[in-house]
mmCIF file of C-alpha atoms in Angstrom:
data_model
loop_
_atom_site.group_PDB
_atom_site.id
_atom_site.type_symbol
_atom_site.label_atom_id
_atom_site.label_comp_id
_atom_site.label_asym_id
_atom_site.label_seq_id
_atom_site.Cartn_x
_atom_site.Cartn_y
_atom_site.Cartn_z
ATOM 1 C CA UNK A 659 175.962 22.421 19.796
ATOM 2 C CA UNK A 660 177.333 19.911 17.551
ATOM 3 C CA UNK A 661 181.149 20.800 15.972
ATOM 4 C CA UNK A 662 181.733 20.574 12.508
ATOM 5 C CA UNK A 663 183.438 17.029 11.365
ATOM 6 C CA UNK A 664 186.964 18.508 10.819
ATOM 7 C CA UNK A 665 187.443 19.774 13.972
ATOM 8 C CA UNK A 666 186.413 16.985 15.843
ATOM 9 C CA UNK A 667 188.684 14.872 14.139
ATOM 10 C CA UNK A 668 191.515 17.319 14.489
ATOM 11 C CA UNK A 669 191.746 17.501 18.856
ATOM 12 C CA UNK A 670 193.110 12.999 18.806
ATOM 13 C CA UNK A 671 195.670 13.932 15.971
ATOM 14 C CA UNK A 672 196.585 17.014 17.995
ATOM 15 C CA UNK A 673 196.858 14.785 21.048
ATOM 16 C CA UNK A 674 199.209 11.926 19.894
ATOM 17 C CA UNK A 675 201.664 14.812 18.313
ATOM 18 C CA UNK A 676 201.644 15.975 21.373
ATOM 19 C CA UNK A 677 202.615 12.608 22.864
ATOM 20 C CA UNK A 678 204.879 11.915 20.605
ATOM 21 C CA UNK A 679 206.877 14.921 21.423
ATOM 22 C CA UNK A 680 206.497 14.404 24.934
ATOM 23 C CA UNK A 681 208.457 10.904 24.566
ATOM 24 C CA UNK A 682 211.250 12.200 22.074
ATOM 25 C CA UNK A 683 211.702 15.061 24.796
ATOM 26 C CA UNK A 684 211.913 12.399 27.558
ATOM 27 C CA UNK A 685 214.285 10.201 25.757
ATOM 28 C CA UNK A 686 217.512 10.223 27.773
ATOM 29 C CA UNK A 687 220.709 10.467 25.553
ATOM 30 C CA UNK A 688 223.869 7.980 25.507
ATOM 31 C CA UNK A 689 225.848 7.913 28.418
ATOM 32 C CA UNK A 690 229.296 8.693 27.408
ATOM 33 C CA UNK A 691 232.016 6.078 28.561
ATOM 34 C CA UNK A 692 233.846 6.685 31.940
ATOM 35 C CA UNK A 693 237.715 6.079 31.941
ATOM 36 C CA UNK A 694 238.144 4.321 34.803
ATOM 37 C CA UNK A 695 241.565 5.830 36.631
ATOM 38 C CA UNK A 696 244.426 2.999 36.860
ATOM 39 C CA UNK A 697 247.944 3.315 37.967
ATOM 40 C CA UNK A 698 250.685 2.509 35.789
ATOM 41 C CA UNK A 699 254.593 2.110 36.204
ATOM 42 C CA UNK A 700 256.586 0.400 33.316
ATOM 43 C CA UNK A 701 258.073 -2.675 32.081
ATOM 44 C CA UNK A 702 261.933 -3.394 32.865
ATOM 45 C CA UNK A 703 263.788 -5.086 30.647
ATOM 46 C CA UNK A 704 266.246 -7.995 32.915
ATOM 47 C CA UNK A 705 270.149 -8.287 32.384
ATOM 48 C CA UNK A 706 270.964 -11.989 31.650
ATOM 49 C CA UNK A 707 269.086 -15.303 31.115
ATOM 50 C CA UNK A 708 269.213 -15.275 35.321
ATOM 51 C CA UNK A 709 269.186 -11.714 35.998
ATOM 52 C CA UNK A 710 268.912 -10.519 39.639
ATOM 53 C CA UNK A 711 267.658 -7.082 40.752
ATOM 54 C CA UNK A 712 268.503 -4.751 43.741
ATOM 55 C CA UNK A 713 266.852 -1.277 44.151
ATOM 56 C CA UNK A 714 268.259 1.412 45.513
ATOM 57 C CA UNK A 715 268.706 5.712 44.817
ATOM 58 C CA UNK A 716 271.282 7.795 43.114
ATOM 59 C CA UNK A 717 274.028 8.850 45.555
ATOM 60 C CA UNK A 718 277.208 11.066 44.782
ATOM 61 C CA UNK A 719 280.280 9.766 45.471
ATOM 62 C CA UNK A 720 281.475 12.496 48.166
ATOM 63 C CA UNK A 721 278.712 13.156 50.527
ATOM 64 C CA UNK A 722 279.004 15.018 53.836
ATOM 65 C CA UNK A 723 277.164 16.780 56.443
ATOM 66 C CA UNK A 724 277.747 20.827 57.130
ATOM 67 C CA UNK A 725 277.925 21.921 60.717
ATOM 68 C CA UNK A 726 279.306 25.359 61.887
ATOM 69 C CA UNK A 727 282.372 25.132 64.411
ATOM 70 C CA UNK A 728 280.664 26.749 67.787
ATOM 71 C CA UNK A 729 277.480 26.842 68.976
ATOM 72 C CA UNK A 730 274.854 29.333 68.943
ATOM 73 C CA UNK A 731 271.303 30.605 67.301
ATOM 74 C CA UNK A 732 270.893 30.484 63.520
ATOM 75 C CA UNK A 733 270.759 33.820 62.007
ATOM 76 C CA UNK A 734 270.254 33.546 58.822
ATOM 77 C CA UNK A 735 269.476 30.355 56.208
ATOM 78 C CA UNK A 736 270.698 31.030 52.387
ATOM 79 C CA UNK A 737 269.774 28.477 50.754
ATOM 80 C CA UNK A 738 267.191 25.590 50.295
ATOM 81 C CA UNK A 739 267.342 21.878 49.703
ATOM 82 C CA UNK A 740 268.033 21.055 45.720
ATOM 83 C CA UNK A 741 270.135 23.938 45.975
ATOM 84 C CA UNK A 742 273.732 24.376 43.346
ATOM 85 C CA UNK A 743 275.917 25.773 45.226
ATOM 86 C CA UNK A 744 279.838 27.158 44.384
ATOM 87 C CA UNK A 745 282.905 26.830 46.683
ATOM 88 C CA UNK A 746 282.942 30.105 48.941
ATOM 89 C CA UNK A 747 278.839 30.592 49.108
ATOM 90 C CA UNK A 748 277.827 31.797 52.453
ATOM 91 C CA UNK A 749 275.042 28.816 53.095
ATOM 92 C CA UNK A 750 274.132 30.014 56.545
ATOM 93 C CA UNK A 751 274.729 32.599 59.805
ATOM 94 C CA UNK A 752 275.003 33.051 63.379
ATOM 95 C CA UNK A 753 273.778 35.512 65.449
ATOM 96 C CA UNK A 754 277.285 37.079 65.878
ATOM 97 C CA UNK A 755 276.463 39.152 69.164
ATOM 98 C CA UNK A 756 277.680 37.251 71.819
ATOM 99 C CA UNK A 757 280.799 36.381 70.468
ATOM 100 C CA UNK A 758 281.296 39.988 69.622
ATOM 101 C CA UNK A 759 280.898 40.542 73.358
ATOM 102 C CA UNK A 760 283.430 37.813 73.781
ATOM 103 C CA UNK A 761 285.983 39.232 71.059
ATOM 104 C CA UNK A 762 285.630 42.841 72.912
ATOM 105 C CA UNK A 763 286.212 41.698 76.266
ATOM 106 C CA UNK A 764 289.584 39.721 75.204
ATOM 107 C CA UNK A 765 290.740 42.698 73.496
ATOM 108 C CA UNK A 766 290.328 44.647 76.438
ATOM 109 C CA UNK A 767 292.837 41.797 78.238
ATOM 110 C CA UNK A 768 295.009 42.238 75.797
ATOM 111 C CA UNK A 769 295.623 45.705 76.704
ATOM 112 C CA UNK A 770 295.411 44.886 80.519
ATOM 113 C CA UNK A 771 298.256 42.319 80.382
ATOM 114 C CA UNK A 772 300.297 44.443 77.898
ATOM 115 C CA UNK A 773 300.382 47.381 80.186
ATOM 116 C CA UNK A 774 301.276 44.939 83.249
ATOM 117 C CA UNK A 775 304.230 44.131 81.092
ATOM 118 C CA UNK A 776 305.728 47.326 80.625
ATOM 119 C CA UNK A 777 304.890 48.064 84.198
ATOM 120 C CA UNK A 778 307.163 45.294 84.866
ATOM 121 C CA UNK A 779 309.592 45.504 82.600
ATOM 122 C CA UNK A 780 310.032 49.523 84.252
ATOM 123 C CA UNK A 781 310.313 47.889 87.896
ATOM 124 C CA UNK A 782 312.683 45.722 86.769
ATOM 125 C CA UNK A 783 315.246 48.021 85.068
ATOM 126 C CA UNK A 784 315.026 50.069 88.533
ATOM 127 C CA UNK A 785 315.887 47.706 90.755
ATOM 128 C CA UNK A 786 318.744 46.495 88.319
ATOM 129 C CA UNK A 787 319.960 49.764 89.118
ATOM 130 C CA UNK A 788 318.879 49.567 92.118
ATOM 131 C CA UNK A 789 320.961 46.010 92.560
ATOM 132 C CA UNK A 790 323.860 47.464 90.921
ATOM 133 C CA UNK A 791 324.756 50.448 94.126
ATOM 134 C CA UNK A 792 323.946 47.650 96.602
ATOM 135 C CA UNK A 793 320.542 49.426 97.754
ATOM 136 C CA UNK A 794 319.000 45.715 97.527
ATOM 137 C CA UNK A 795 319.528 41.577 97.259
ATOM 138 C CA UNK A 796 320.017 40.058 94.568
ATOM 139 C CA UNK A 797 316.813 37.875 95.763
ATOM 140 C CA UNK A 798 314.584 40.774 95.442
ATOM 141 C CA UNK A 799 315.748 41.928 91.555
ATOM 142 C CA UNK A 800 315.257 37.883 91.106
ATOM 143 C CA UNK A 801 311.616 38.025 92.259
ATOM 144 C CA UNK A 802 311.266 41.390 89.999
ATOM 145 C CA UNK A 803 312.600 39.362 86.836
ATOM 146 C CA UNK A 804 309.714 36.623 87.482
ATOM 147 C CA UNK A 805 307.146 39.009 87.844
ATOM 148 C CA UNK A 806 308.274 40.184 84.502
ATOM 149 C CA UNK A 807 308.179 36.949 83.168
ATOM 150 C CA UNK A 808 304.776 36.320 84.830
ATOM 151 C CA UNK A 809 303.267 39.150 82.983
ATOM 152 C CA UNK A 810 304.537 38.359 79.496
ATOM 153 C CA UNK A 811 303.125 34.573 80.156
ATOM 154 C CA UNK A 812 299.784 36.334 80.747
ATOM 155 C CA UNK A 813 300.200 38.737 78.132
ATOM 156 C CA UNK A 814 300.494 35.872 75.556
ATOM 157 C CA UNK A 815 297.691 33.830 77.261
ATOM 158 C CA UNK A 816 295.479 36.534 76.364
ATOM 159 C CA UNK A 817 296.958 36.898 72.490
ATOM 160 C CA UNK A 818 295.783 33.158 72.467
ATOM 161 C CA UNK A 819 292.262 33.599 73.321
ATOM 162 C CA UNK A 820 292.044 36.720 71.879
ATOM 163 C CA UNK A 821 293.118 34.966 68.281
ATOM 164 C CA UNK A 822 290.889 32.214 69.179
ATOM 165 C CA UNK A 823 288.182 34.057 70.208
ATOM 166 C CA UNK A 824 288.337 35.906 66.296
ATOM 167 C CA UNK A 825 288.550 32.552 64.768
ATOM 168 C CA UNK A 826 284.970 32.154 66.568
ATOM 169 C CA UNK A 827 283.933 35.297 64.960
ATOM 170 C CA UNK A 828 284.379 33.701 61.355
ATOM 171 C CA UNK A 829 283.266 30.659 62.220
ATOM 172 C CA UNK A 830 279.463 32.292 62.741
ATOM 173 C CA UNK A 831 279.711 31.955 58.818
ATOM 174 C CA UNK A 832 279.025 28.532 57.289
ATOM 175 C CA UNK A 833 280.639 28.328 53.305
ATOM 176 C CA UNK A 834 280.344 25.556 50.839
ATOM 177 C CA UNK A 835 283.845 24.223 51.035
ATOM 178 C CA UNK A 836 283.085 22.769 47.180
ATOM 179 C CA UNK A 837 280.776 23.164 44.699
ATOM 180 C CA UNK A 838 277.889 21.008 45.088
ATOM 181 C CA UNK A 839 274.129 20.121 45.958
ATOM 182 C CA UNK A 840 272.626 20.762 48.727
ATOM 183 C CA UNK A 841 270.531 17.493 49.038
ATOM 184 C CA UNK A 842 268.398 18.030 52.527
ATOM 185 C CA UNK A 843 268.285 21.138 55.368
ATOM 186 C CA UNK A 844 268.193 19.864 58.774
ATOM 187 C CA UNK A 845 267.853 23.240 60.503
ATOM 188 C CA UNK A 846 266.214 26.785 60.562
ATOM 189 C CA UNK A 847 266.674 30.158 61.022
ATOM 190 C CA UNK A 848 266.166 30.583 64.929
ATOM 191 C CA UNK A 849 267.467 27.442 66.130
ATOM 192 C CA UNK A 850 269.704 27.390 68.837
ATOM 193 C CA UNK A 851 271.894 24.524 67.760
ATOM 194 C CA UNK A 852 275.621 22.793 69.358
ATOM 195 C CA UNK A 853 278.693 23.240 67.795
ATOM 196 C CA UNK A 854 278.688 19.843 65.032
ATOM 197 C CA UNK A 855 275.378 19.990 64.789
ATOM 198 C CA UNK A 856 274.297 18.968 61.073
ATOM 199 C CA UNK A 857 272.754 22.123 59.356
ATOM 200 C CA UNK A 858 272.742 21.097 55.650
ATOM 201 C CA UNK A 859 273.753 18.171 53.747
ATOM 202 C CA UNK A 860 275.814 18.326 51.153
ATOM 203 C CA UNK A 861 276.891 16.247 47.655
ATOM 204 C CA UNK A 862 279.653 17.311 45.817
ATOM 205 C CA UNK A 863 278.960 17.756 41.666
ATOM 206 C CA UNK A 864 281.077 14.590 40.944
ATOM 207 C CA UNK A 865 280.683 10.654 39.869
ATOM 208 C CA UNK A 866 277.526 9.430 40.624
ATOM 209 C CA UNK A 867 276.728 6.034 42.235
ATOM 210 C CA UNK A 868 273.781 3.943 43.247
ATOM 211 C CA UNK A 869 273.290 2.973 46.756
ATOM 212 C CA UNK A 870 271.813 -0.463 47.298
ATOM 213 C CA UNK A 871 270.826 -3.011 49.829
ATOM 214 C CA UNK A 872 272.413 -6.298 49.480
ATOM 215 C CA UNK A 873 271.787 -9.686 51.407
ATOM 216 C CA UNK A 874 274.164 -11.272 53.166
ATOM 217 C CA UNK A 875 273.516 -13.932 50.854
ATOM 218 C CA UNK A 876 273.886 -12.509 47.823
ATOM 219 C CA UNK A 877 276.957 -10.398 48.600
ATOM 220 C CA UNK A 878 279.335 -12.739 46.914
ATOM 221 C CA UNK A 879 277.760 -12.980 44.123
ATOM 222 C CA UNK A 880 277.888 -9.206 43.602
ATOM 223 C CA UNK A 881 281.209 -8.668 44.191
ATOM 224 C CA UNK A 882 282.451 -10.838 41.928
ATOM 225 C CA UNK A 883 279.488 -10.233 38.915
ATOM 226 C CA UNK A 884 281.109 -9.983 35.518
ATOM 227 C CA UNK A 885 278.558 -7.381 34.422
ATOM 228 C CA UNK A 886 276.317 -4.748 36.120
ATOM 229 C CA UNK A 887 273.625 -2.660 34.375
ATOM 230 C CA UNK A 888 271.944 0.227 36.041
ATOM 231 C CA UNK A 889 268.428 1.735 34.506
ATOM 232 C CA UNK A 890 266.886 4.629 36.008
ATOM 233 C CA UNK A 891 262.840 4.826 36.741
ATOM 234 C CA UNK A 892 262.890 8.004 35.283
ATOM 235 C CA UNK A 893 263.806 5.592 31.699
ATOM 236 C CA UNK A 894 263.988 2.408 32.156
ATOM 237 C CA UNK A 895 264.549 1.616 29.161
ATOM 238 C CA UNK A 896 268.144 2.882 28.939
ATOM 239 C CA UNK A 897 270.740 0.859 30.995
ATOM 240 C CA UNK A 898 274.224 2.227 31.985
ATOM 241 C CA UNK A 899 277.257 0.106 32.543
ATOM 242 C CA UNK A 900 278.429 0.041 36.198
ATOM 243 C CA UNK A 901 280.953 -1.342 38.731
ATOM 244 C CA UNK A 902 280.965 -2.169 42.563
ATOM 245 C CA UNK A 903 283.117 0.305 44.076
ATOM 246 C CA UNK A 904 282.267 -0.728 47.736
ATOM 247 C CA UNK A 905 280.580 -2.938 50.059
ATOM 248 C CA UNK A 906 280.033 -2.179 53.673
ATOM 249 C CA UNK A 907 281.073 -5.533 55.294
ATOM 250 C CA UNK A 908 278.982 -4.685 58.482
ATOM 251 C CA UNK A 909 275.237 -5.812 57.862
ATOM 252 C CA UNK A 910 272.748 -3.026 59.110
ATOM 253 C CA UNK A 911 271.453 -4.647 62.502
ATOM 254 C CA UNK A 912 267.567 -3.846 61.573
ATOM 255 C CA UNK A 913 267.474 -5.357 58.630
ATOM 256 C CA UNK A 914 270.748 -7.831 57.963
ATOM 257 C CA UNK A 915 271.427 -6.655 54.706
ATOM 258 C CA UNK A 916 274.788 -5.082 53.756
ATOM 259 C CA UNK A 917 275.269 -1.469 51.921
ATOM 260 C CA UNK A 918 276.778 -1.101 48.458
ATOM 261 C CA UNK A 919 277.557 1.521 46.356
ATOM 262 C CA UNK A 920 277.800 0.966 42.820
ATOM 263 C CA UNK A 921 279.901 3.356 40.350
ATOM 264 C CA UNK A 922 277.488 4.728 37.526
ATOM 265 C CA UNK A 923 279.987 4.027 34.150
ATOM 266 C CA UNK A 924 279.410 6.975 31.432
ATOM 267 C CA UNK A 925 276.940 8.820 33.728
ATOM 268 C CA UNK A 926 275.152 11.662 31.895
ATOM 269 C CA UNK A 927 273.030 14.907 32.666
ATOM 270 C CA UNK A 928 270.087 12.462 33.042
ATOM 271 C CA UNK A 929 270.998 10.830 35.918
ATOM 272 C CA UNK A 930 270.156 13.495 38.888
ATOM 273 C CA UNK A 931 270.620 12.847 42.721
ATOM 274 C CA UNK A 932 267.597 11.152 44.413
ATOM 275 C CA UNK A 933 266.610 9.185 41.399
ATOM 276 C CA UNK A 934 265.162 6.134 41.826
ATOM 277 C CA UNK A 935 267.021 3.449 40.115
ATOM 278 C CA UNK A 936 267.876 -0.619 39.665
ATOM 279 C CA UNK A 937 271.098 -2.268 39.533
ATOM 280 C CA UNK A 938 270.915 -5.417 37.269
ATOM 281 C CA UNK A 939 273.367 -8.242 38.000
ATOM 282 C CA UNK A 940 273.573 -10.813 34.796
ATOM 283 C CA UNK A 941 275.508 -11.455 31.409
ATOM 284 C CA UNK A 942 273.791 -8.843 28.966
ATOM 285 C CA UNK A 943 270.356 -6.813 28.209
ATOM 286 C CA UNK A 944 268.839 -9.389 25.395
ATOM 287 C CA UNK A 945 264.930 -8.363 25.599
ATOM 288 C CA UNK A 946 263.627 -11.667 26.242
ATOM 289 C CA UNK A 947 263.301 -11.092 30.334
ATOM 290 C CA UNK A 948 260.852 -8.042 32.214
ATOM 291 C CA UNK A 949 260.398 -6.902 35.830
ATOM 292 C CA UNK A 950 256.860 -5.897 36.717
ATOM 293 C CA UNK A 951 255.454 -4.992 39.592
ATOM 294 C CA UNK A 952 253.712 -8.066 41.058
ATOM 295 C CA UNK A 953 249.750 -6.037 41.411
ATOM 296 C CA UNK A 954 250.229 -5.702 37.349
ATOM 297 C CA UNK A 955 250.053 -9.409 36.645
ATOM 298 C CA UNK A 956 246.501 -10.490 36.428
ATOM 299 C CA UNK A 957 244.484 -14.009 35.115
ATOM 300 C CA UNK A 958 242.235 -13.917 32.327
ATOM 301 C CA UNK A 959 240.780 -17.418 31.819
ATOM 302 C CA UNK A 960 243.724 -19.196 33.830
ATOM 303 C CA UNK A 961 246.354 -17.305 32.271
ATOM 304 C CA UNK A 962 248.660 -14.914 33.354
ATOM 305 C CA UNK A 963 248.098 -11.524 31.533
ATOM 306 C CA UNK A 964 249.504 -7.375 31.945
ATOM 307 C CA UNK A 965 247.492 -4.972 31.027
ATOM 308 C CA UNK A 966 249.243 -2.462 28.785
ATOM 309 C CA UNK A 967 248.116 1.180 27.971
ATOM 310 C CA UNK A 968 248.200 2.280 24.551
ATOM 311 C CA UNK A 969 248.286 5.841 23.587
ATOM 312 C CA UNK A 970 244.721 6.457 22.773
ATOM 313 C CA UNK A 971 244.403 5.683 26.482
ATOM 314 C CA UNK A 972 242.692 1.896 26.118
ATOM 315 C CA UNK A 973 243.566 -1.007 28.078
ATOM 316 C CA UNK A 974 244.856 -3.976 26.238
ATOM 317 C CA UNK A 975 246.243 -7.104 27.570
ATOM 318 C CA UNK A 976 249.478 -9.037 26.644
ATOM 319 C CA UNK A 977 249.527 -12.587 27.846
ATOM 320 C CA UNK A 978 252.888 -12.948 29.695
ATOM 321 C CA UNK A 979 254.569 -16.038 31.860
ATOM 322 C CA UNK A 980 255.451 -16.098 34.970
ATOM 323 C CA UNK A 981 259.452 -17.587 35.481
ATOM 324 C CA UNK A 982 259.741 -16.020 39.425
ATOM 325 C CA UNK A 983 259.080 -13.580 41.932
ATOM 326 C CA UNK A 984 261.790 -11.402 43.154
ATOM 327 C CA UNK A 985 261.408 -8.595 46.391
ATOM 328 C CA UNK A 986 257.575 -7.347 45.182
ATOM 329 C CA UNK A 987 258.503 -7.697 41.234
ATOM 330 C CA UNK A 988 257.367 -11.108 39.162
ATOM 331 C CA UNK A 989 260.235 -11.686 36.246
ATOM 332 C CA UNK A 990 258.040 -12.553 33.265
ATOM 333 C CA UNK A 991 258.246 -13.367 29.437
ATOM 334 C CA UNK A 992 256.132 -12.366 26.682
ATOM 335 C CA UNK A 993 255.465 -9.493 23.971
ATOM 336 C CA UNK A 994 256.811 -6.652 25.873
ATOM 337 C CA UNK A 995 259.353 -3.615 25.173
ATOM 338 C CA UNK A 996 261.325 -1.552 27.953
ATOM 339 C CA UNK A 997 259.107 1.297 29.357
ATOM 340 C CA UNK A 998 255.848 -0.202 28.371
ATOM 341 C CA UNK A 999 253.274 1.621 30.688
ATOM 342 C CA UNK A 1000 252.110 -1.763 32.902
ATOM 343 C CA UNK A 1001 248.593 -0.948 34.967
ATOM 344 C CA UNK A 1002 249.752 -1.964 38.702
ATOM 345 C CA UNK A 1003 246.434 -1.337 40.101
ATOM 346 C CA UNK A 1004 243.177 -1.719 38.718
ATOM 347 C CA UNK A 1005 243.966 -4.532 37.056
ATOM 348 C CA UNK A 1006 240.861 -7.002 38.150
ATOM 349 C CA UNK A 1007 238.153 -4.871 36.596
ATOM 350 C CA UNK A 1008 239.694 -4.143 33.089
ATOM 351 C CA UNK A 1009 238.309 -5.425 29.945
ATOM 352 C CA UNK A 1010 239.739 -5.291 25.958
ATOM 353 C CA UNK A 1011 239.758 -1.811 24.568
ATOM 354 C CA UNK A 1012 238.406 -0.044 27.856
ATOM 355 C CA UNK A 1013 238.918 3.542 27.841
ATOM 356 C CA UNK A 1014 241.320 4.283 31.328
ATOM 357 C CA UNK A 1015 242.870 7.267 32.770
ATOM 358 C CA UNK A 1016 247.023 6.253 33.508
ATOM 359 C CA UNK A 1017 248.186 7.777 36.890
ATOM 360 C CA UNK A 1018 251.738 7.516 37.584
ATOM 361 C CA UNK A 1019 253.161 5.950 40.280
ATOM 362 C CA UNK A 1020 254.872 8.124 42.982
ATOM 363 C CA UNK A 1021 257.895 7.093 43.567
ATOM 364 C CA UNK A 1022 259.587 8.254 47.383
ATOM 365 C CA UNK A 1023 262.913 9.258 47.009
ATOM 366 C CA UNK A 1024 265.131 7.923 49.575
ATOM 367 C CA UNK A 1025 267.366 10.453 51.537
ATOM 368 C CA UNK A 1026 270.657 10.970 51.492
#
């Protein structure tokens, strides 16, 4: 049977629509751009035309470690590192059993040696009577008088430990002698620990300083700098006058550098135990001078080049030069500003304008 004209021209149109929609079904869409994850830290602006750096962590001045007086098996633990703490706060326990045992038992002396006193004292007024109608020597009411004595010597002996012995019993309670931080914990509830033994340690709430390695080298120079700058990591772009307070004149063995601690001038709530911070030795803060971290400092066409991170989260680059190198940090020139997010890793795959996902930098905080 033959099909009418229209219809036989109908089934190819009907075919390529199909087709057609097949391949605008099939057509894959746009990939979206990726931000490729980079790690950033920021730019430090250097103190002086010859700046030097030294890093180091926020200290207090007065820093100790709390021990209980005697020995014996932590009862209880109060508080946690990070910890404020006021003068008087009970910090920690001991089991106070045994030494309740103890305080019992010397009581119980007490009583033993008082009652051989007045037993004594009783012989001795008879035989002074005794002594006095010639019924016995004189020897004899002399060996009554130093068994008298005797027993008041032991009588007191056991006062003693009995006192001492109580002194024990409030020493199973460990107080903050100040008011203060507790900056680490260095035991637990059920530890049997020795009398001295370092429970907590503690920083009292007053100046703060920066603790720093020096080289032997270099420890001249730093006592006798004319101007010292401290920044914190937290913001480095704010700098706070400081001062060398002291330097430890015997160089750690390990390493041969030499311990300072450097006075934080007009330190504010900002500036928090455990921070990471940077002491700058130089003449003045005058913009022209950065620290990076050595991994952010990249070459683009022979040129030296950090890769900044604006706030639309795109990589840019800033052409920089290179003046020196200085303990993992490159000092550098160029178009920078304090606290400029620098990518430190990631750097040899970054292009103009590429979309990137900053991740900080974790810092480890030294201990105190």
């Amino acid at each position: 049977m033959r099909l009418p004209r229209p219809l036989h021209l109908s089934l190819p149109i009907s075919a390529i629509a199909a087709s057609l929609l097949l391949v605008a079904c099939s057509k894959k869409p746009e990939a979206v751009p990726q931000a490729k994850p980079v790690v950033i830290e920021h730019a430090q602006a250097m103190v002086g035309e010859s700046g030097e750096v030294f890093p180091g962590s926020v200290h207090s001045r007065e820093e100790a470690d709390l021990s209980f007086r005697i020995s014996g098996k932590i009862l209880t633990r109060r508080v946690d590192a990070g910890a404020e703490v006021k003068a008087g706060q009970v910090l920690a326990t001991l089991d106070p059993e045994d030494n309740k045992l103890n305080s019992d038992a010397s009581k119980s002396a007490v009583t033993a040696a008082e009652a051989d006193v007045k037993l004594a004292q009783a012989d001795l007024q008879r035989y002074q009577d005794l002594l006095g109608k010639g019924f016995i020597s004189k020897s004899m009411f002399e060996q009554k008088q130093n068994t008298l004595e005797l027993a008041e010597a032991r009588r007191d002996q056991a006062k003693s430990n009995y006192a001492v012995i109580n002194n024990q019993m409030r020493y199973t309670t460990l107080t903050a002698t100040k008011s203060g931080l507790i900056t680490s914990v260095l035991a637990e509830a059920g530890q049997v620990i020795a009398a001295g033994q370092p429970v907590f340690r503690f920083a009292t709430d007053n100046a703060r300083e920066v603790v720093i390695s020096v080289p032997e080298g270099r420890v001249s120079a730093l006592r006798n700098a004319s101007k010292l700058a401290i920044s914190l990591w937290a913001n480095p772009s704010k700098y706070y006058e400081a001062r060398v307070r002291t330097i430890n004149m015997q160089a750690d063995p390990s390493t041969r550098t030499h311990e300072a601690r450097v006075t934080i001038v007009g330190s504010d709530d900002a500036v928090q135990l455990g921070m990471t911070a940077t002491v700058f030795m130089g003449a003045k803060v005058d913009g022209s001078l950065y620290q990076v971290p050595l991994s952010a400092v990249a070459q683009v066409d022979n040129k030296a080049v950090v890769w900044t991170v604006s706030a639309d989260n795109k990589a840019h680059k800033v052409p920089v030069a290179v003046l020196r190198y200085v303990e993992g940090f490159a000092v550098v020139s160029g178009a920078l500003k304090p606290g400029m997010p620098l990518v430190s890793a990631g750097v040899q795959l970054l292009g103009e304008g590429q979309l990137v996902k900053p991740i900080q930098r974790a810092r480890e905080v030294k201990p105190s």
